Coordinates of C-alpha atoms and ligand atoms in Angstrom, one line a residue:
M1249 CA 146.4 8.6 85.7
N1250 CA 149.4 10.5 87.2
Q1251 CA 151.4 9.2 90.2
A1252 CA 149.6 11.3 92.7
D1253 CA 146.2 10.1 91.5
S1254 CA 147.2 6.5 91.5
F1255 CA 148.6 6.8 95.0
R1256 CA 145.3 8.5 96.1
Q1257 CA 143.3 5.6 94.7
Q1258 CA 145.5 3.0 96.5
V1259 CA 145.1 4.9 99.7
R1260 CA 141.4 5.1 99.3
E1261 CA 141.0 1.4 98.6
W1262 CA 143.3 0.5 101.5
L1263 CA 141.4 2.7 103.9
E1264 CA 138.0 1.4 102.7
A1265 CA 139.2 -2.1 103.5
N1266 CA 141.1 -1.4 106.7
C1267 CA 139.6 1.5 108.6
P1268 CA 136.9 0.1 110.9
Q1269 CA 133.6 1.9 110.8
S1270 CA 133.8 2.6 114.5
M1271 CA 137.0 4.6 113.8
R1272 CA 135.2 6.9 111.3
V1273 CA 133.2 8.9 113.8
P1274 CA 134.4 12.1 115.6
I1275 CA 136.1 11.6 119.0
T1276 CA 133.7 12.8 121.7
S1277 CA 135.9 12.4 124.8
E1278 CA 139.5 12.2 125.8
A1279 CA 138.9 8.6 126.9
E1280 CA 138.5 7.6 123.2
L1281 CA 142.1 8.6 122.3
C1282 CA 144.5 5.9 121.6
W1283 CA 147.9 6.5 123.3
G1284 CA 149.4 3.1 123.1
G1285 CA 152.0 2.0 125.6
R1286 CA 152.7 -1.0 127.8
N1287 CA 149.6 -0.6 130.0
F1288 CA 147.2 0.9 127.5
E1289 CA 143.7 -0.7 127.5
F1290 CA 142.0 -0.5 124.1
Q1291 CA 138.5 0.8 124.3
S1292 CA 137.3 -1.4 121.5
E1293 CA 138.4 -4.1 119.0
G1294 CA 138.1 -1.4 116.3
Q1295 CA 140.6 0.8 118.1
R1296 CA 143.1 -2.0 118.5
L1297 CA 142.8 -3.1 114.8
W1298 CA 143.1 0.4 113.5
L1299 CA 146.3 1.0 115.4
E1300 CA 147.7 -2.4 114.4
R1301 CA 146.9 -1.9 110.7
M1302 CA 148.1 1.7 110.4
A1303 CA 151.3 0.8 112.3
E1304 CA 151.9 -2.2 110.0
K1305 CA 151.8 0.2 107.0
G1306 CA 154.1 2.7 108.9
W1307 CA 151.3 5.3 108.6
T1308 CA 151.3 6.2 112.3
A1309 CA 154.5 8.0 111.3
P1310 CA 154.0 8.4 107.5
I1311 CA 157.1 10.4 106.7
W1312 CA 159.6 8.5 108.8
P1313 CA 162.0 6.3 106.8
R1314 CA 160.9 2.7 106.2
Q1315 CA 164.0 1.3 107.8
Y1316 CA 162.7 2.6 111.2
G1317 CA 159.2 1.3 110.7
G1318 CA 157.8 4.5 109.2
G1319 CA 155.7 4.9 106.0
G1320 CA 158.5 6.4 103.9
L1321 CA 156.0 8.7 102.3
D1322 CA 157.1 12.0 100.6
R1323 CA 155.3 15.3 101.5
E1324 CA 152.9 15.0 98.6
Q1325 CA 151.9 11.5 99.5
N1326 CA 151.6 12.4 103.2
K1327 CA 149.2 15.2 102.2
I1328 CA 147.1 12.8 100.2
L1329 CA 147.0 10.4 103.0
K1330 CA 145.8 13.1 105.4
E1331 CA 143.2 14.3 102.9
E1332 CA 141.8 10.8 102.5
L1333 CA 141.8 10.2 106.3
T1334 CA 139.9 13.5 106.7
R1335 CA 137.5 12.6 103.9
I1336 CA 136.3 9.5 105.8
H1337 CA 136.4 11.2 109.2
A1338 CA 139.0 8.7 110.4
R1339 CA 140.3 9.1 113.9
S1340 CA 144.0 9.4 114.5
P1341 CA 145.2 5.8 115.2
L1342 CA 147.8 6.9 117.8
F1343 CA 148.5 10.0 119.9
S1344 CA 152.1 9.9 120.8
F1345 CA 154.7 12.3 122.2
G1346 CA 157.1 9.7 120.7
I1347 CA 155.9 10.6 117.2
S1348 CA 155.3 14.3 117.6
M1349 CA 158.3 15.2 119.7
L1350 CA 161.0 12.6 120.4
G1351 CA 161.0 10.9 117.0
P1352 CA 162.1 14.0 115.0
A1353 CA 164.9 14.6 117.5
L1354 CA 166.1 11.0 117.4
L1355 CA 166.0 11.1 113.6
K1356 CA 168.2 14.2 113.5
F1357 CA 170.6 13.6 116.5
G1358 CA 170.2 9.9 117.5
S1359 CA 172.9 7.3 116.9
E1360 CA 172.0 4.4 114.6
E1361 CA 171.5 2.1 117.6
Q1362 CA 169.2 4.6 119.3
K1363 CA 167.1 4.9 116.2
Q1364 CA 166.8 1.1 115.8
Q1365 CA 166.0 0.7 119.5
H1366 CA 163.3 3.4 119.8
L1367 CA 161.8 4.4 116.5
P1368 CA 160.0 1.1 115.5
A1369 CA 158.5 0.8 119.0
I1370 CA 157.2 4.3 118.7
V1371 CA 155.6 3.7 115.3
R1372 CA 153.8 0.6 116.7
G1373 CA 152.6 2.4 119.8
E1374 CA 154.3 0.0 122.1
I1375 CA 156.0 2.6 124.3
R1376 CA 154.4 5.7 125.7
W1377 CA 156.8 8.6 126.2
A1378 CA 156.7 11.3 128.8
Q1379 CA 158.5 14.7 128.5
G1380 CA 160.7 15.7 131.4
Y1381 CA 161.6 19.3 130.7
S1382 CA 160.0 21.7 133.2
E1383 CA 161.1 22.0 136.8
P1384 CA 159.7 24.0 139.7
N1385 CA 162.3 26.7 139.0
A1386 CA 162.8 26.2 135.3
G1387 CA 159.8 26.8 133.1
S1388 CA 160.2 29.7 130.7
D1389 CA 163.8 29.9 131.8
L1390 CA 164.2 26.2 131.0
A1391 CA 168.0 26.3 130.8
S1392 CA 168.1 26.9 134.6
L1393 CA 167.1 23.3 135.2
A1394 CA 168.8 21.6 138.1
A1395 CA 168.1 17.8 137.8
R1396 CA 171.5 16.5 138.6
C1397 CA 172.9 13.6 136.5
E1398 CA 176.3 12.5 137.8
D1399 CA 178.9 10.3 136.1
H1400 CA 179.3 6.9 137.9
G1401 CA 181.8 5.3 135.4
D1402 CA 179.7 3.1 133.1
H1403 CA 176.4 4.9 133.9
F1404 CA 174.9 8.1 135.4
I1405 CA 172.9 8.6 138.6
L1406 CA 170.1 11.1 138.4
N1407 CA 168.6 13.0 141.3
G1408 CA 166.0 15.8 141.2
S1409 CA 162.5 16.4 140.1
K1410 CA 160.3 17.6 137.1
I1411 CA 156.9 19.2 137.2
W1412 CA 153.9 19.4 134.8
T1413 CA 154.8 16.0 133.3
S1414 CA 151.8 15.3 131.1
Y1415 CA 150.5 11.8 131.8
G1416 CA 153.6 11.1 133.8
D1417 CA 151.9 8.3 135.7
L1418 CA 151.1 6.6 132.3
G1419 CA 154.5 7.0 130.7
D1420 CA 156.7 4.0 130.0
W1421 CA 159.9 5.9 129.1
M1422 CA 160.9 9.5 129.6
F1423 CA 163.0 11.8 127.5
C1424 CA 164.5 14.2 129.9
L1425 CA 166.8 17.3 130.2
V1426 CA 169.4 16.9 133.0
R1427 CA 172.4 18.8 134.1
T1428 CA 175.6 16.9 133.6
D1429 CA 178.2 19.8 133.9
F1430 CA 177.7 21.8 137.1
E1431 CA 180.3 24.4 136.4
A1432 CA 179.7 25.3 132.7
P1433 CA 177.4 28.2 131.7
K1434 CA 173.8 27.1 132.1
H1435 CA 173.1 26.2 128.4
Q1436 CA 176.3 24.3 128.1
G1437 CA 175.9 21.9 131.0
I1438 CA 172.7 20.2 129.8
S1439 CA 172.3 16.7 128.4
F1440 CA 169.3 15.0 126.7
V1441 CA 168.8 11.5 128.2
M1442 CA 166.2 8.7 127.9
F1443 CA 165.3 6.1 130.5
D1444 CA 162.7 3.6 131.4
M1445 CA 160.3 5.0 134.0
A1446 CA 160.1 1.6 135.6
T1447 CA 163.7 2.1 136.7
P1448 CA 164.0 2.0 140.6
G1449 CA 163.9 5.6 142.0
V1450 CA 161.4 7.1 139.5
S1451 CA 158.1 8.1 141.1
T1452 CA 155.2 10.4 140.3
R1453 CA 152.6 12.3 142.2
P1454 CA 149.4 13.6 140.5
I1455 CA 148.6 17.3 140.2
R1456 CA 144.8 18.0 140.3
L1457 CA 143.3 20.7 138.1
I1458 CA 140.2 22.9 137.9
S1459 CA 138.8 20.7 135.1
G1460 CA 138.5 17.9 137.7
K1461 CA 141.1 15.8 135.8
S1462 CA 144.7 15.2 136.7
P1463 CA 146.6 15.0 133.4
F1464 CA 149.9 16.0 135.1
T1465 CA 152.3 14.7 137.6
E1466 CA 155.3 15.8 139.5
T1467 CA 158.0 13.4 138.8
F1468 CA 160.8 12.5 141.2
F1469 CA 164.2 11.0 140.7
E1470 CA 166.1 9.4 143.6
N1471 CA 169.4 7.7 142.5
V1472 CA 168.0 6.7 139.2
R1473 CA 170.4 4.8 136.9
V1474 CA 170.6 6.2 133.4
E1475 CA 172.6 4.3 130.8
K1476 CA 175.4 6.1 129.0
D1477 CA 174.1 4.9 125.6
Q1478 CA 170.9 6.8 126.2
V1479 CA 172.3 10.3 125.8
I1480 CA 171.1 11.9 122.5
G1481 CA 173.3 14.3 120.6
G1482 CA 176.4 14.1 122.9
L1483 CA 177.2 14.9 126.5
N1484 CA 176.5 18.5 127.5
K1485 CA 175.0 19.1 124.0
G1486 CA 171.4 18.6 125.1
W1487 CA 170.3 22.2 124.7
T1488 CA 170.6 22.0 120.9
V1489 CA 168.4 18.8 120.9
A1490 CA 166.0 20.4 123.4
K1491 CA 165.4 23.4 121.1
Y1492 CA 165.0 21.3 118.0
L1493 CA 162.4 19.1 119.8
L1494 CA 160.6 22.2 121.0
T1495 CA 160.1 23.4 117.4
H1496 CA 158.3 20.1 116.7
E1497 CA 156.3 20.3 119.9
R1498 CA 155.2 23.8 118.9
E1499 CA 154.3 22.9 115.4
M1500 CA 152.4 19.9 116.7
I1501 CA 150.4 22.1 119.2
A1502 CA 149.6 24.5 116.4
A1503 CA 148.6 21.8 113.9
S1504 CA 146.4 20.0 116.5
S1505 CA 144.4 23.2 117.0
L1506 CA 143.2 22.9 113.4
S1507 CA 140.0 20.9 112.6
G1508 CA 140.9 17.7 110.9
A1509 CA 140.4 14.0 110.9
G1510 CA 138.2 12.9 113.8
T1511 CA 136.8 16.4 114.7
S1512 CA 133.8 18.3 113.4
P1513 CA 134.1 21.8 111.9
V1514 CA 132.7 24.5 114.2
S1515 CA 130.2 25.6 111.4
Q1516 CA 128.8 22.0 111.3
T1517 CA 128.3 21.9 115.1
A1518 CA 126.6 25.3 114.9
I1519 CA 124.2 24.1 112.1
Q1520 CA 123.3 21.0 114.1
S1521 CA 122.8 22.9 117.4
I1522 CA 121.2 26.2 116.3
G1523 CA 119.7 25.2 112.9
T1524 CA 119.3 27.2 109.7
T1525 CA 116.7 29.4 107.9
H1526 CA 116.9 29.3 104.1
G1527 CA 120.3 27.6 104.5
I1528 CA 121.7 30.4 106.7
L1529 CA 122.6 30.0 110.4
R1530 CA 119.9 31.5 112.6
N1531 CA 122.3 33.5 114.9
T1532 CA 123.8 36.4 112.9
P1533 CA 126.5 37.5 115.3
L1534 CA 127.7 33.9 115.8
R1535 CA 127.6 33.4 112.0
T1536 CA 130.1 36.2 111.5
D1537 CA 132.4 35.0 114.2
I1538 CA 132.3 31.4 112.9
A1539 CA 133.0 32.6 109.3
R1540 CA 135.9 34.7 110.6
F1541 CA 137.3 31.9 112.7
E1542 CA 137.1 29.3 109.8
M1543 CA 138.8 31.7 107.4
D1544 CA 141.6 32.3 109.9
E1545 CA 141.9 28.6 110.5
R1546 CA 142.2 27.9 106.8
C1547 CA 144.9 30.6 106.5
L1548 CA 146.9 29.0 109.3
E1549 CA 146.5 25.6 107.7
L1550 CA 147.8 26.8 104.4
T1551 CA 150.7 28.7 106.0
I1552 CA 151.8 25.6 107.9
E1553 CA 151.5 23.7 104.7
R1554 CA 153.7 26.2 102.9
A1555 CA 156.3 26.1 105.8
R1556 CA 156.4 22.3 105.6
D1557 CA 157.2 22.5 101.9
E1558 CA 159.9 25.0 102.7
V1559 CA 161.3 22.6 105.3
K1560 CA 161.3 19.9 102.6
A1561 CA 163.3 22.3 100.4
G1562 CA 165.9 22.6 103.1
V1563 CA 164.8 25.8 105.0
S1564 CA 164.8 25.3 108.8
L1565 CA 161.4 25.9 110.5
G1566 CA 163.2 27.5 113.4
A1567 CA 161.4 30.5 114.9
A1568 CA 158.4 30.1 112.6
A1569 CA 157.3 27.3 114.9
S1570 CA 156.8 29.9 117.6
M1571 CA 154.6 32.0 115.3
F1572 CA 152.5 28.9 114.5
K1573 CA 152.3 27.9 118.1
Y1574 CA 151.1 31.3 119.2
Y1575 CA 148.5 31.7 116.5
G1576 CA 147.3 28.1 116.7
T1577 CA 146.7 28.2 120.4
E1578 CA 144.9 31.6 120.1
L1579 CA 142.7 29.9 117.4
N1580 CA 141.9 26.9 119.6
I1581 CA 141.0 29.3 122.5
R1582 CA 138.6 31.1 120.0
R1583 CA 137.2 27.7 118.9
Q1584 CA 136.4 26.7 122.4
E1585 CA 134.8 30.1 123.2
L1586 CA 132.6 29.7 120.0
L1587 CA 131.6 26.1 121.0
M1588 CA 130.6 27.4 124.4
A1589 CA 128.5 30.2 122.8
I1590 CA 126.9 27.7 120.3
G1591 CA 126.0 25.3 123.2
G1592 CA 124.4 28.1 125.3
Y1593 CA 123.1 26.8 128.6
D1594 CA 123.7 23.2 127.5
A1595 CA 127.4 24.0 127.3
L1596 CA 127.5 24.7 131.1
V1597 CA 126.4 21.2 132.0
W1598 CA 129.4 19.5 133.7
E1599 CA 128.1 15.9 133.9
G1600 CA 125.8 14.2 131.2
G1601 CA 123.4 16.4 129.2
A1602 CA 123.8 17.7 125.6
S1603 CA 127.4 18.8 126.0
Q1604 CA 128.7 15.3 125.6
H1605 CA 129.1 14.5 129.2
G1606 CA 130.6 17.9 130.0
Q1607 CA 133.2 17.7 127.2
T1608 CA 132.4 21.3 126.0
P1609 CA 133.2 23.1 129.2
R1610 CA 136.1 20.7 130.0
R1611 CA 137.7 21.4 126.6
W1612 CA 137.1 25.1 127.1
L1613 CA 138.9 25.0 130.4
R1614 CA 141.6 22.8 129.0
S1615 CA 142.3 25.4 126.2
K1616 CA 143.5 27.9 128.8
G1617 CA 146.6 25.7 129.1
N1618 CA 147.3 26.0 125.4
S1619 CA 148.9 29.3 125.8
I1620 CA 151.3 27.9 128.5
E1621 CA 152.3 24.4 127.3
G1622 CA 155.3 24.1 125.0
G1623 CA 156.4 27.5 126.0
T1624 CA 154.1 30.4 126.9
S1625 CA 152.6 32.9 124.5
E1626 CA 154.8 35.6 125.9
I1627 CA 157.9 33.5 125.2
Q1628 CA 156.7 32.8 121.6
L1629 CA 156.1 36.5 121.1
N1630 CA 159.6 37.2 122.4
I1631 CA 161.0 34.7 119.9
V1632 CA 159.0 36.1 117.0
A1633 CA 160.1 39.7 117.9
K1634 CA 163.8 38.8 118.2
H1635 CA 164.3 36.1 115.5
I1636 CA 161.6 37.0 112.9
L1637 CA 161.1 40.7 113.2
G1638 CA 164.7 41.4 114.2
L1639 CA 163.6 43.7 117.1
P1640 CA 166.2 44.4 119.8
G1641 CA 166.1 41.8 122.6
Ligands
FAD1105 C1 148.8 21.6 129.4 C2 150.3 21.6 129.7 C3 151.0 20.5 129.5 C4 152.4 20.5 129.9 N1 153.1 19.4 129.7 C5 154.4 19.4 130.0 C6 155.2 18.2 129.9 O1 154.7 17.1 129.5 N2 156.5 18.2 130.3 C7 157.1 19.3 130.8 O2 158.3 19.3 131.0 N3 156.4 20.5 130.9 C8 155.1 20.5 130.6 N4 154.3 21.7 130.8 C9 154.9 22.8 131.5 C10 155.2 24.1 130.5 O3 156.2 23.8 129.6 C11 155.5 25.3 131.4 O4 154.4 25.5 132.2 C12 155.8 26.5 130.6 O5 157.1 26.4 130.0 C13 155.9 27.8 131.5 O6 156.7 27.6 132.6 P1 156.2 28.0 134.1 O7 154.9 27.3 134.3 O8 157.3 27.7 135.0 O9 155.9 29.5 134.1 P2 156.9 30.7 134.3 O10 158.1 30.5 133.4 O11 157.1 30.9 135.7 O12 156.1 31.9 133.7 C14 155.1 32.6 134.5 C15 154.6 33.8 133.6 O13 155.7 34.7 133.3 C16 155.8 34.9 131.9 N5 157.2 35.1 131.6 C17 158.2 34.3 132.0 N6 159.4 34.7 131.5 C18 159.1 35.7 130.6 C19 159.8 36.6 129.7 N7 161.1 36.4 129.6 N8 159.2 37.5 129.0 C20 157.8 37.7 129.1 N9 157.1 36.9 130.0 C21 157.7 36.0 130.7 C22 155.2 33.7 131.3 O14 154.8 34.0 130.0 C23 154.1 33.4 132.2 O15 152.9 34.1 131.9 C24 153.0 21.7 130.4 C25 152.2 22.8 130.7 C26 150.8 22.8 130.4 C27 150.0 24.0 130.6

C-alpha cells in the first residue's frame, strides 16, 4: 500500500470512529452551522463532539502548521481528507472567518507572538472573528476608509464606523482596517489591527434585509483602545495584508459555491423532487440545465484544485482569486435558480412546507449578495481585465 492509500485508510477509520451519525446528514438550515465563539450555543451533543474531535486533530484547519494547532497536512493529504469527509456526507465542523480569512494573513504577516496568541484559538473555534473592512463611503473603493486610529503612546484610540459587518453582533474579536496616517496617499496610511469586540466603545446595530434575517450590523467605535501589539504586518502597511486576505476571502467564497461535504448535488435534489422515467429525469429542459450546471461546477472545482497545486509550487494565486470568485458566485446564483425551478410552487413557501421551512427561497435571495460580498462582480472583472488579460485600466 502506498503512502496516500495508507493515509486514506487511517482517515477512513478515524472518521468512522469519530464522526457522529447526526453530523453525516446535509445541513438544511443556517441554524445548523457551527460557528464557535465565546457565546455559541451548540445545537446538539453531536455538533459539540464533532468540533471538539476535529479541532483536537487540527483538522478544522488541516493545512496549518501543527505548532499553531493545525493538522500539518500536505495538499495531497488534505485532498484525501476532503474526499473522505464528502464520501460520508460529513458536515463542516466549523465555519469561521478566522480560518478562511484571518488565519492565512496571520500565517504570512503575523509576528510569532500574534500567531501563538490567535491561531490555536481559531482552530479550536473558541473565538469568532468579524471582518471590519467596508465603511459607508468605502466599499469598492476600500482604500478610502476613514476609521481613525490615533497614536496615544503605548496604545491607539479608534473612532469611526464600519458597515455590512457579517454577524457583527456575534463576533468576539474583529480584524479591522483603520487609518493611522492621515496625510499619506490613501493606500499608504492604512493599518490592519485586531481587537476584542468587548472593549468599551465598540457597539453594533442590526441591518434588516429582504430575507427577513439580519446577518449584518453597522459597527461603531467610540474611543476604542487598540493595543500596539495587535497591528499585523507593520504600521501603515495594512493595505498589503488587506489585499492578501481578500484573495483568501474570494477563494473561500468561490469554493463554498461548490457542492461538497454536507450539501446535496442539484441532480440528486431534482431526482428526489421530480422523479425519473427509465432512469432519466422527467423534466427535459431542466435536465439539460442541470447537466450543464454540474459540468461547469466540476470544471471550476478542477481549476481551483489546479491553482492550489500551483500555489503549493510557489506561484501566487493573486488575481486568479478574482476569476474564481466571479465564476463561483455566478455558479451559486445558477444553483439557487435551478433549485427554485426544481421546487416549483413548493419553493415559494416562506414558512414550513416542502421547501425546508422556506430555506429554498431564502437561499435564493441570499445568493443575490454573492456578487457583492468580498468585492463586487464588476470589481472582479476589472481585476481580471487588468491583471490577467492585460487590458488597459
Ligand atoms: C453578503 C455580504 C456580506 C458582507 N460582509 C462584509 C463583512 O463581513 N465585512 C465588511 O467589511 N464588508 C462586508 N460586506 C460589504 C462588501 O464588501 C461591500 O458591499 C462591497 O465591497 C461593495 O461595496 P459597496 O456596498 O459600498 O458598493 P459600491 O462600492 O458603492 O458599489 C456600488 C455599485 O457600483 C459598482 N462599482 C463601484 N466601483 C466600480 C468600478 N470601479 N468599476 C465598475 N463598477 C463599479 C459596484 O460593482 C456596484 O455595483 C458584505 C457584503 C455582502 C453583500
